[in-house]
Amino acid sequence: MSSFSTNTSKSARNRTALLAAAGALLLTMTSVTAAAADQAVPAADPGILQSGPIGWASQNGGTTGGAGGSTVTVTSASALISNMQASGPRIVQVSGTINLSGMNDIASDKTLVGINNARINGGGIDVDGAHNVIIRNITFAGATDDSVNVQDASTNIWIDHNTFLPGYDGSLDIKRESDFVTVSWNHFDGTDKTSLLGHSDSFSADADNLRVTYHHNFYDNTNTRNPRIRYGRGVHVFNNYYLNSNEYGIASTENASVLVEANYFQGVDTPTEVGYASSDPGDLVERNNIYSNSGTPNTRGSFVGVPYSYSPASASSIPSLVSNGAGVS
């Protein structure tokens, strides 16, 4: 069972050295079974990229991305697109700033990982009907649509240690029968429609899917959808830091089943909603959260449970742990 350290006091020099070592481990990794992923433990420095996901992306055979394939470094939009759309496993290292336009597909069995202050401007990544994809350590800014969109029955997707700056639409949408997803250690910085889970009230095909874990994310002066959940059963939101979420934190709607656990809400008038706008209510269970200068959570019903092992940190440690560790490293 995994555990989470609260040691956030290492120097920037040590963080850099440890990150380089973790990157080397990632690039040489060949397989992570579901059992091994359940054992994945963040390093003492939370900025380090761990070798496998915790949560739903560890199930259904696990998520290894491009492990076992070739490693390429890209510095242009054309090289990024051709390599992330190639067949077979591949680790695509994004170096520096790349300007994209529109939404760009990524194929199955890919790891997209940033190096050298990687940044994608203007366009977004479309995980559309793909399986076994990892996206990590990249800053996304100014998207004209979504920054990352996961849709059309995509499975085993891990979105980890990215920084999302404001764009036109959603920062990270997951919808249309996608499943087995982990969203971890991301920094959503001033975003508006932050993270939609579930396409629409009428898209009931999502009802047997959308199993997603959100952990150790920093919702930093975000507006709404942190996340907004429709239909998902077994959605697990733990150890996240909510700072001044302007409209609401988490919404459970359309018969979703959501556990909100050991998070820290600071300056959030409405931490949780059950039902939102025209959407019918879902279930939401809260436990062991801290509500600092925040409103009272809205709850309803029960939680269906999760099959994976995890060990959340205490909510009191989350502001320091997550603000120091979330986002690009």
mmCIF file of C-alpha atoms in Angstrom:
data_model
loop_
_atom_site.group_PDB
_atom_site.id
_atom_site.type_symbol
_atom_site.label_atom_id
_atom_site.label_comp_id
_atom_site.label_asym_id
_atom_site.label_seq_id
_atom_site.Cartn_x
_atom_site.Cartn_y
_atom_site.Cartn_z
ATOM 1 C CA MET A 1 0.000 0.000 0.000
ATOM 2 C CA SER A 2 1.358 3.378 -0.959
ATOM 3 C CA SER A 3 2.144 6.253 1.389
ATOM 4 C CA PHE A 4 2.776 9.955 0.889
ATOM 5 C CA SER A 5 5.682 11.842 2.455
ATOM 6 C CA THR A 6 5.291 15.428 3.616
ATOM 7 C CA ASN A 7 8.957 16.312 3.253
ATOM 8 C CA THR A 8 8.973 19.369 0.979
ATOM 9 C CA SER A 9 12.160 21.029 2.192
ATOM 10 C CA LYS A 10 14.789 19.780 -0.253
ATOM 11 C CA SER A 11 16.807 22.377 -2.061
ATOM 12 C CA ALA A 12 16.206 23.284 -5.693
ATOM 13 C CA ARG A 13 19.548 21.683 -6.573
ATOM 14 C CA ASN A 14 18.528 18.387 -5.021
ATOM 15 C CA ARG A 15 15.151 18.556 -6.762
ATOM 16 C CA THR A 16 16.877 18.946 -10.122
ATOM 17 C CA ALA A 17 19.233 16.044 -9.550
ATOM 18 C CA LEU A 18 16.472 13.778 -8.304
ATOM 19 C CA LEU A 19 14.225 14.740 -11.210
ATOM 20 C CA ALA A 20 16.923 13.788 -13.696
ATOM 21 C CA ALA A 21 17.251 10.400 -12.025
ATOM 22 C CA ALA A 22 13.503 9.895 -12.067
ATOM 23 C CA GLY A 23 13.384 10.822 -15.745
ATOM 24 C CA ALA A 24 16.008 8.205 -16.495
ATOM 25 C CA LEU A 25 13.943 5.631 -14.633
ATOM 26 C CA LEU A 26 10.864 6.563 -16.635
ATOM 27 C CA LEU A 27 12.639 6.207 -19.968
ATOM 28 C CA THR A 28 14.028 2.758 -19.153
ATOM 29 C CA MET A 29 10.872 1.351 -17.594
ATOM 30 C CA THR A 30 9.513 -1.603 -19.560
ATOM 31 C CA SER A 31 6.384 -2.650 -17.690
ATOM 32 C CA VAL A 32 4.201 -1.701 -14.755
ATOM 33 C CA THR A 33 1.580 -4.264 -13.838
ATOM 34 C CA ALA A 34 -1.553 -3.252 -12.024
ATOM 35 C CA ALA A 35 -0.177 -4.747 -8.819
ATOM 36 C CA ALA A 36 3.102 -2.868 -9.162
ATOM 37 C CA ALA A 37 1.301 0.374 -9.903
ATOM 38 C CA ASP A 38 -0.658 -0.024 -6.671
ATOM 39 C CA GLN A 39 2.709 -0.147 -4.909
ATOM 40 C CA ALA A 40 3.940 3.091 -6.530
ATOM 41 C CA VAL A 41 5.094 5.506 -3.845
ATOM 42 C CA PRO A 42 5.945 9.172 -4.490
ATOM 43 C CA ALA A 43 9.543 10.018 -3.644
ATOM 44 C CA ALA A 44 10.423 12.082 -0.586
ATOM 45 C CA ASP A 45 10.424 15.121 -2.836
ATOM 46 C CA PRO A 46 6.854 15.350 -4.246
ATOM 47 C CA GLY A 47 8.121 17.030 -7.409
ATOM 48 C CA ILE A 48 9.705 13.765 -8.537
ATOM 49 C CA LEU A 49 7.977 11.841 -11.303
ATOM 50 C CA GLN A 50 6.983 8.462 -9.912
ATOM 51 C CA SER A 51 7.231 5.363 -12.095
ATOM 52 C CA GLY A 52 3.586 4.306 -12.172
ATOM 53 C CA PRO A 53 0.109 5.645 -11.428
ATOM 54 C CA ILE A 54 -1.944 5.264 -8.285
ATOM 55 C CA GLY A 55 -5.678 4.910 -8.741
ATOM 56 C CA TRP A 56 -7.840 3.838 -11.635
ATOM 57 C CA ALA A 57 -5.052 4.030 -14.255
ATOM 58 C CA SER A 58 -3.293 1.226 -12.358
ATOM 59 C CA GLN A 59 -6.216 -1.120 -13.097
ATOM 60 C CA ASN A 60 -7.274 -2.880 -16.307
ATOM 61 C CA GLY A 61 -3.708 -4.077 -16.938
ATOM 62 C CA GLY A 62 -1.982 -0.865 -15.834
ATOM 63 C CA THR A 63 -0.688 2.161 -17.727
ATOM 64 C CA THR A 64 2.861 2.172 -19.083
ATOM 65 C CA GLY A 65 2.591 4.551 -22.047
ATOM 66 C CA GLY A 66 5.472 4.260 -24.492
ATOM 67 C CA ALA A 67 7.659 2.038 -22.300
ATOM 68 C CA GLY A 68 9.604 -0.455 -24.397
ATOM 69 C CA GLY A 69 9.566 1.726 -27.500
ATOM 70 C CA SER A 70 12.087 4.164 -28.890
ATOM 71 C CA THR A 71 12.735 7.562 -27.300
ATOM 72 C CA VAL A 72 12.688 10.669 -29.477
ATOM 73 C CA THR A 73 13.113 14.358 -28.640
ATOM 74 C CA VAL A 74 10.982 16.879 -30.530
ATOM 75 C CA THR A 75 11.304 20.655 -30.762
ATOM 76 C CA SER A 76 8.757 21.491 -33.494
ATOM 77 C CA ALA A 77 5.034 21.045 -34.025
ATOM 78 C CA SER A 78 5.504 18.816 -37.067
ATOM 79 C CA ALA A 79 7.879 16.491 -35.236
ATOM 80 C CA LEU A 80 5.600 16.339 -32.202
ATOM 81 C CA ILE A 81 2.542 15.464 -34.270
ATOM 82 C CA SER A 82 4.236 12.829 -36.425
ATOM 83 C CA ASN A 83 5.836 11.065 -33.464
ATOM 84 C CA MET A 84 2.862 11.047 -31.136
ATOM 85 C CA GLN A 85 0.672 9.727 -33.985
ATOM 86 C CA ALA A 86 3.110 6.982 -35.032
ATOM 87 C CA SER A 87 2.149 3.346 -34.533
ATOM 88 C CA GLY A 88 3.646 1.288 -31.719
ATOM 89 C CA PRO A 89 5.081 2.318 -28.333
ATOM 90 C CA ARG A 90 7.144 5.488 -28.232
ATOM 91 C CA ILE A 91 8.423 7.951 -25.613
ATOM 92 C CA VAL A 92 8.186 11.470 -27.033
ATOM 93 C CA GLN A 93 10.229 14.069 -25.160
ATOM 94 C CA VAL A 94 8.913 17.580 -25.718
ATOM 95 C CA SER A 95 11.777 20.072 -25.469
ATOM 96 C CA GLY A 96 11.209 23.803 -25.062
ATOM 97 C CA THR A 97 8.189 25.677 -26.422
ATOM 98 C CA ILE A 98 6.080 24.279 -29.260
ATOM 99 C CA ASN A 99 3.255 26.254 -30.853
ATOM 100 C CA LEU A 100 0.316 24.117 -31.948
ATOM 101 C CA SER A 101 -3.040 24.924 -33.490
ATOM 102 C CA GLY A 102 -6.293 23.066 -32.941
ATOM 103 C CA MET A 103 -6.640 19.639 -31.335
ATOM 104 C CA ASN A 104 -4.017 17.034 -32.256
ATOM 105 C CA ASP A 105 -4.474 13.283 -31.839
ATOM 106 C CA ILE A 106 -2.123 11.096 -29.846
ATOM 107 C CA ALA A 107 -2.024 7.366 -30.606
ATOM 108 C CA SER A 108 -2.037 4.432 -28.195
ATOM 109 C CA ASP A 109 1.068 3.326 -26.274
ATOM 110 C CA LYS A 110 2.667 6.746 -26.028
ATOM 111 C CA THR A 111 4.405 8.723 -23.313
ATOM 112 C CA LEU A 112 4.507 12.478 -23.886
ATOM 113 C CA VAL A 113 6.945 13.928 -21.371
ATOM 114 C CA GLY A 114 8.384 17.413 -21.117
ATOM 115 C CA ILE A 115 12.057 18.307 -20.764
ATOM 116 C CA ASN A 116 13.839 21.693 -20.868
ATOM 117 C CA ASN A 117 10.812 23.696 -19.647
ATOM 118 C CA ALA A 118 8.462 22.094 -22.138
ATOM 119 C CA ARG A 119 5.469 24.199 -23.085
ATOM 120 C CA ILE A 120 2.664 23.715 -25.613
ATOM 121 C CA ASN A 121 1.020 26.963 -26.700
ATOM 122 C CA GLY A 122 -2.208 27.522 -28.572
ATOM 123 C CA GLY A 123 -3.269 23.961 -29.392
ATOM 124 C CA GLY A 124 -4.246 20.870 -27.460
ATOM 125 C CA ILE A 125 -3.757 17.108 -27.234
ATOM 126 C CA ASP A 126 -6.716 14.896 -28.196
ATOM 127 C CA VAL A 127 -6.674 11.416 -26.647
ATOM 128 C CA ASP A 128 -9.386 10.059 -28.940
ATOM 129 C CA GLY A 129 -10.130 6.336 -28.839
ATOM 130 C CA ALA A 130 -6.594 5.630 -27.587
ATOM 131 C CA HIS A 131 -5.281 3.200 -24.972
ATOM 132 C CA ASN A 132 -2.292 3.390 -22.637
ATOM 133 C CA VAL A 133 -1.205 7.034 -22.839
ATOM 134 C CA ILE A 134 0.861 9.099 -20.384
ATOM 135 C CA ILE A 135 1.104 12.919 -20.553
ATOM 136 C CA ARG A 136 3.369 14.582 -18.003
ATOM 137 C CA ASN A 137 5.655 17.482 -17.110
ATOM 138 C CA ILE A 138 4.334 19.921 -19.745
ATOM 139 C CA THR A 139 2.919 23.440 -19.391
ATOM 140 C CA PHE A 140 -0.200 24.018 -21.494
ATOM 141 C CA ALA A 141 -1.140 27.630 -22.247
ATOM 142 C CA GLY A 142 -3.584 29.573 -24.382
ATOM 143 C CA ALA A 143 -5.405 26.631 -25.981
ATOM 144 C CA THR A 144 -8.005 27.703 -28.518
ATOM 145 C CA ASP A 145 -10.107 24.661 -27.520
ATOM 146 C CA ASP A 146 -9.163 22.196 -24.743
ATOM 147 C CA SER A 147 -5.624 21.762 -23.476
ATOM 148 C CA VAL A 148 -6.092 17.984 -23.092
ATOM 149 C CA ASN A 149 -9.230 16.128 -24.170
ATOM 150 C CA VAL A 150 -9.768 12.435 -23.359
ATOM 151 C CA GLN A 151 -12.720 10.963 -25.236
ATOM 152 C CA ASP A 152 -14.331 8.190 -27.305
ATOM 153 C CA ALA A 153 -13.643 5.172 -25.074
ATOM 154 C CA SER A 154 -10.004 5.978 -24.367
ATOM 155 C CA THR A 155 -8.679 3.781 -21.553
ATOM 156 C CA ASN A 156 -5.698 3.664 -19.207
ATOM 157 C CA ILE A 157 -4.697 7.306 -19.370
ATOM 158 C CA TRP A 158 -2.379 9.003 -16.864
ATOM 159 C CA ILE A 159 -2.189 12.816 -16.754
ATOM 160 C CA ASP A 160 0.569 13.730 -14.303
ATOM 161 C CA HIS A 161 2.656 16.712 -13.121
ATOM 162 C CA ASN A 162 1.490 19.175 -15.773
ATOM 163 C CA THR A 163 0.744 22.875 -15.396
ATOM 164 C CA PHE A 164 -2.443 24.151 -17.011
ATOM 165 C CA LEU A 165 -2.754 27.876 -17.698
ATOM 166 C CA PRO A 166 -5.988 29.471 -18.959
ATOM 167 C CA GLY A 167 -7.277 28.639 -22.424
ATOM 168 C CA TYR A 168 -10.525 29.060 -24.319
ATOM 169 C CA ASP A 169 -12.397 25.973 -23.106
ATOM 170 C CA GLY A 170 -11.558 23.123 -20.712
ATOM 171 C CA SER A 171 -8.115 22.440 -19.334
ATOM 172 C CA LEU A 172 -8.674 18.695 -19.015
ATOM 173 C CA ASP A 173 -11.901 17.066 -20.221
ATOM 174 C CA ILE A 174 -12.643 13.332 -19.851
ATOM 175 C CA LYS A 175 -15.787 12.074 -21.536
ATOM 176 C CA ARG A 176 -17.622 9.802 -24.016
ATOM 177 C CA GLU A 177 -17.097 6.389 -22.371
ATOM 178 C CA SER A 178 -13.449 6.896 -21.421
ATOM 179 C CA ASP A 179 -12.291 4.855 -18.432
ATOM 180 C CA PHE A 180 -9.404 3.924 -16.091
ATOM 181 C CA VAL A 181 -7.846 7.377 -15.767
ATOM 182 C CA THR A 182 -5.602 8.946 -13.124
ATOM 183 C CA VAL A 183 -5.111 12.730 -12.892
ATOM 184 C CA SER A 184 -2.283 13.430 -10.430
ATOM 185 C CA TRP A 185 0.015 16.219 -9.244
ATOM 186 C CA ASN A 186 -1.201 18.804 -11.793
ATOM 187 C CA HIS A 187 -1.316 22.564 -11.187
ATOM 188 C CA PHE A 188 -4.431 24.243 -12.572
ATOM 189 C CA ASP A 189 -3.439 27.892 -12.354
ATOM 190 C CA GLY A 190 -6.262 30.407 -12.753
ATOM 191 C CA THR A 191 -8.239 28.169 -15.122
ATOM 192 C CA ASP A 192 -11.957 28.626 -15.786
ATOM 193 C CA LYS A 193 -13.640 25.397 -17.031
ATOM 194 C CA THR A 194 -11.018 23.306 -15.344
ATOM 195 C CA SER A 195 -11.946 19.628 -15.616
ATOM 196 C CA LEU A 196 -15.151 18.197 -17.048
ATOM 197 C CA LEU A 197 -15.916 14.515 -16.400
ATOM 198 C CA GLY A 198 -18.850 13.316 -18.495
ATOM 199 C CA HIS A 199 -19.987 14.720 -21.815
ATOM 200 C CA SER A 200 -23.549 15.904 -21.149
ATOM 201 C CA ASP A 201 -26.684 15.115 -19.163
ATOM 202 C CA SER A 202 -28.137 13.220 -22.128
ATOM 203 C CA PHE A 203 -25.023 11.115 -22.882
ATOM 204 C CA SER A 204 -26.011 8.188 -20.662
ATOM 205 C CA ALA A 205 -23.458 5.839 -22.314
ATOM 206 C CA ASP A 206 -20.983 7.330 -19.845
ATOM 207 C CA ALA A 207 -22.827 5.579 -17.012
ATOM 208 C CA ASP A 208 -20.705 2.387 -17.023
ATOM 209 C CA ASN A 209 -17.410 4.216 -17.525
ATOM 210 C CA LEU A 210 -15.584 7.338 -16.310
ATOM 211 C CA ARG A 211 -13.696 5.658 -13.468
ATOM 212 C CA VAL A 212 -11.203 8.389 -12.618
ATOM 213 C CA THR A 213 -8.886 9.172 -9.690
ATOM 214 C CA TYR A 214 -7.898 12.788 -9.001
ATOM 215 C CA HIS A 215 -5.116 13.090 -6.435
ATOM 216 C CA HIS A 216 -2.556 15.706 -5.341
ATOM 217 C CA ASN A 217 -3.734 18.335 -7.797
ATOM 218 C CA PHE A 218 -3.519 22.062 -7.034
ATOM 219 C CA TYR A 219 -6.693 23.945 -7.991
ATOM 220 C CA ASP A 220 -5.205 27.424 -7.668
ATOM 221 C CA ASN A 221 -7.724 30.286 -8.021
ATOM 222 C CA THR A 222 -9.737 28.237 -10.476
ATOM 223 C CA ASN A 223 -13.339 29.002 -11.311
ATOM 224 C CA THR A 224 -15.439 25.888 -11.850
ATOM 225 C CA ARG A 225 -15.385 22.144 -12.775
ATOM 226 C CA ASN A 226 -12.805 20.947 -10.268
ATOM 227 C CA PRO A 227 -14.098 18.452 -11.458
ATOM 228 C CA ARG A 228 -17.745 18.531 -12.602
ATOM 229 C CA ILE A 229 -18.840 14.904 -12.726
ATOM 230 C CA ARG A 230 -21.662 13.243 -14.639
ATOM 231 C CA TYR A 231 -22.422 9.494 -14.412
ATOM 232 C CA GLY A 232 -18.974 8.347 -13.226
ATOM 233 C CA ARG A 233 -19.213 5.549 -10.639
ATOM 234 C CA GLY A 234 -16.263 5.242 -8.285
ATOM 235 C CA VAL A 235 -14.768 8.689 -8.918
ATOM 236 C CA HIS A 236 -12.135 9.272 -6.244
ATOM 237 C CA VAL A 237 -10.957 12.776 -5.327
ATOM 238 C CA PHE A 238 -8.291 12.704 -2.613
ATOM 239 C CA ASN A 239 -5.417 14.825 -1.287
ATOM 240 C CA ASN A 240 -6.091 17.809 -3.562
ATOM 241 C CA TYR A 241 -5.587 21.452 -2.596
ATOM 242 C CA TYR A 242 -8.366 23.909 -3.408
ATOM 243 C CA LEU A 243 -7.345 27.547 -3.015
ATOM 244 C CA ASN A 244 -10.000 30.196 -3.709
ATOM 245 C CA SER A 245 -12.136 28.184 -6.130
ATOM 246 C CA ASN A 246 -14.474 30.924 -7.216
ATOM 247 C CA GLU A 247 -17.771 29.183 -8.081
ATOM 248 C CA TYR A 248 -17.562 25.700 -6.554
ATOM 249 C CA GLY A 249 -15.117 22.870 -5.982
ATOM 250 C CA ILE A 250 -16.548 19.473 -6.964
ATOM 251 C CA ALA A 251 -19.989 18.700 -8.399
ATOM 252 C CA SER A 252 -21.541 15.220 -8.488
ATOM 253 C CA THR A 253 -24.446 14.930 -10.913
ATOM 254 C CA GLU A 254 -26.472 12.453 -12.985
ATOM 255 C CA ASN A 255 -26.184 9.530 -10.533
ATOM 256 C CA ALA A 256 -22.398 9.719 -10.212
ATOM 257 C CA SER A 257 -20.788 8.148 -7.151
ATOM 258 C CA VAL A 258 -17.935 10.258 -5.766
ATOM 259 C CA LEU A 259 -15.648 10.052 -2.733
ATOM 260 C CA VAL A 260 -14.082 13.366 -1.646
ATOM 261 C CA GLU A 261 -11.361 12.426 0.814
ATOM 262 C CA ALA A 262 -8.582 14.183 2.773
ATOM 263 C CA ASN A 263 -8.579 17.317 0.618
ATOM 264 C CA TYR A 264 -7.867 20.855 1.841
ATOM 265 C CA PHE A 265 -10.368 23.563 0.863
ATOM 266 C CA GLN A 266 -9.216 27.119 1.540
ATOM 267 C CA GLY A 267 -11.437 30.070 0.714
ATOM 268 C CA VAL A 268 -13.996 27.958 -1.164
ATOM 269 C CA ASP A 269 -17.580 29.107 -0.523
ATOM 270 C CA THR A 270 -19.108 25.939 -1.994
ATOM 271 C CA PRO A 271 -16.697 23.012 -1.648
ATOM 272 C CA THR A 272 -19.066 20.397 -3.095
ATOM 273 C CA GLU A 273 -22.361 20.267 -4.963
ATOM 274 C CA VAL A 274 -24.829 17.410 -5.506
ATOM 275 C CA GLY A 275 -26.634 18.379 -8.675
ATOM 276 C CA TYR A 276 -25.653 21.490 -10.547
ATOM 277 C CA ALA A 277 -27.466 23.808 -12.949
ATOM 278 C CA SER A 278 -29.909 21.588 -14.923
ATOM 279 C CA SER A 279 -28.120 18.330 -14.012
ATOM 280 C CA ASP A 280 -29.801 15.873 -11.659
ATOM 281 C CA PRO A 281 -27.941 15.036 -8.437
ATOM 282 C CA GLY A 282 -25.335 12.374 -7.926
ATOM 283 C CA ASP A 283 -23.990 10.785 -4.752
ATOM 284 C CA LEU A 284 -21.079 12.392 -2.910
ATOM 285 C CA VAL A 285 -19.470 11.162 0.294
ATOM 286 C CA GLU A 286 -16.926 13.353 2.079
ATOM 287 C CA ARG A 287 -14.507 12.309 4.795
ATOM 288 C CA ASN A 288 -11.423 13.680 6.545
ATOM 289 C CA ASN A 289 -11.357 16.970 4.612
ATOM 290 C CA ILE A 290 -10.426 20.379 6.015
ATOM 291 C CA TYR A 291 -12.598 23.404 5.182
ATOM 292 C CA SER A 292 -10.627 26.542 6.016
ATOM 293 C CA ASN A 293 -12.576 29.772 5.571
ATOM 294 C CA SER A 294 -14.895 27.716 3.388
ATOM 295 C CA GLY A 295 -18.540 26.740 3.242
ATOM 296 C CA THR A 296 -20.226 23.528 4.300
ATOM 297 C CA PRO A 297 -20.000 20.635 1.815
ATOM 298 C CA ASN A 298 -23.143 19.285 0.203
ATOM 299 C CA THR A 299 -23.371 15.489 0.421
ATOM 300 C CA ARG A 300 -25.739 12.736 -0.635
ATOM 301 C CA GLY A 301 -25.992 8.955 -0.753
ATOM 302 C CA SER A 302 -23.095 6.479 -0.677
ATOM 303 C CA PHE A 303 -19.877 5.617 -2.473
ATOM 304 C CA VAL A 304 -19.431 2.408 -4.473
ATOM 305 C CA GLY A 305 -15.747 1.977 -3.512
ATOM 306 C CA VAL A 306 -12.474 1.447 -5.385
ATOM 307 C CA PRO A 307 -10.437 -1.757 -5.955
ATOM 308 C CA TYR A 308 -6.931 -0.311 -5.613
ATOM 309 C CA SER A 309 -4.673 0.283 -2.614
ATOM 310 C CA TYR A 310 -3.848 3.806 -1.504
ATOM 311 C CA SER A 311 -2.921 5.627 1.682
ATOM 312 C CA PRO A 312 -3.896 9.311 1.764
ATOM 313 C CA ALA A 313 -1.884 11.898 3.629
ATOM 314 C CA SER A 314 -3.656 13.877 6.315
ATOM 315 C CA ALA A 315 -5.551 16.853 4.951
ATOM 316 C CA SER A 316 -3.535 19.219 7.157
ATOM 317 C CA SER A 317 -0.361 18.436 5.187
ATOM 318 C CA ILE A 318 -1.896 19.090 1.774
ATOM 319 C CA PRO A 319 -1.314 22.863 1.287
ATOM 320 C CA SER A 320 2.448 22.489 1.726
ATOM 321 C CA LEU A 321 2.749 19.097 0.047
ATOM 322 C CA VAL A 322 0.726 19.933 -3.038
ATOM 323 C CA SER A 323 1.726 23.568 -3.570
ATOM 324 C CA ASN A 324 5.379 22.488 -3.523
ATOM 325 C CA GLY A 325 4.951 19.338 -5.598
ATOM 326 C CA ALA A 326 2.177 19.860 -8.163
ATOM 327 C CA GLY A 327 2.811 21.026 -11.711
ATOM 328 C CA VAL A 328 5.905 20.771 -13.870
ATOM 329 C CA SER A 329 9.132 19.959 -12.085
#
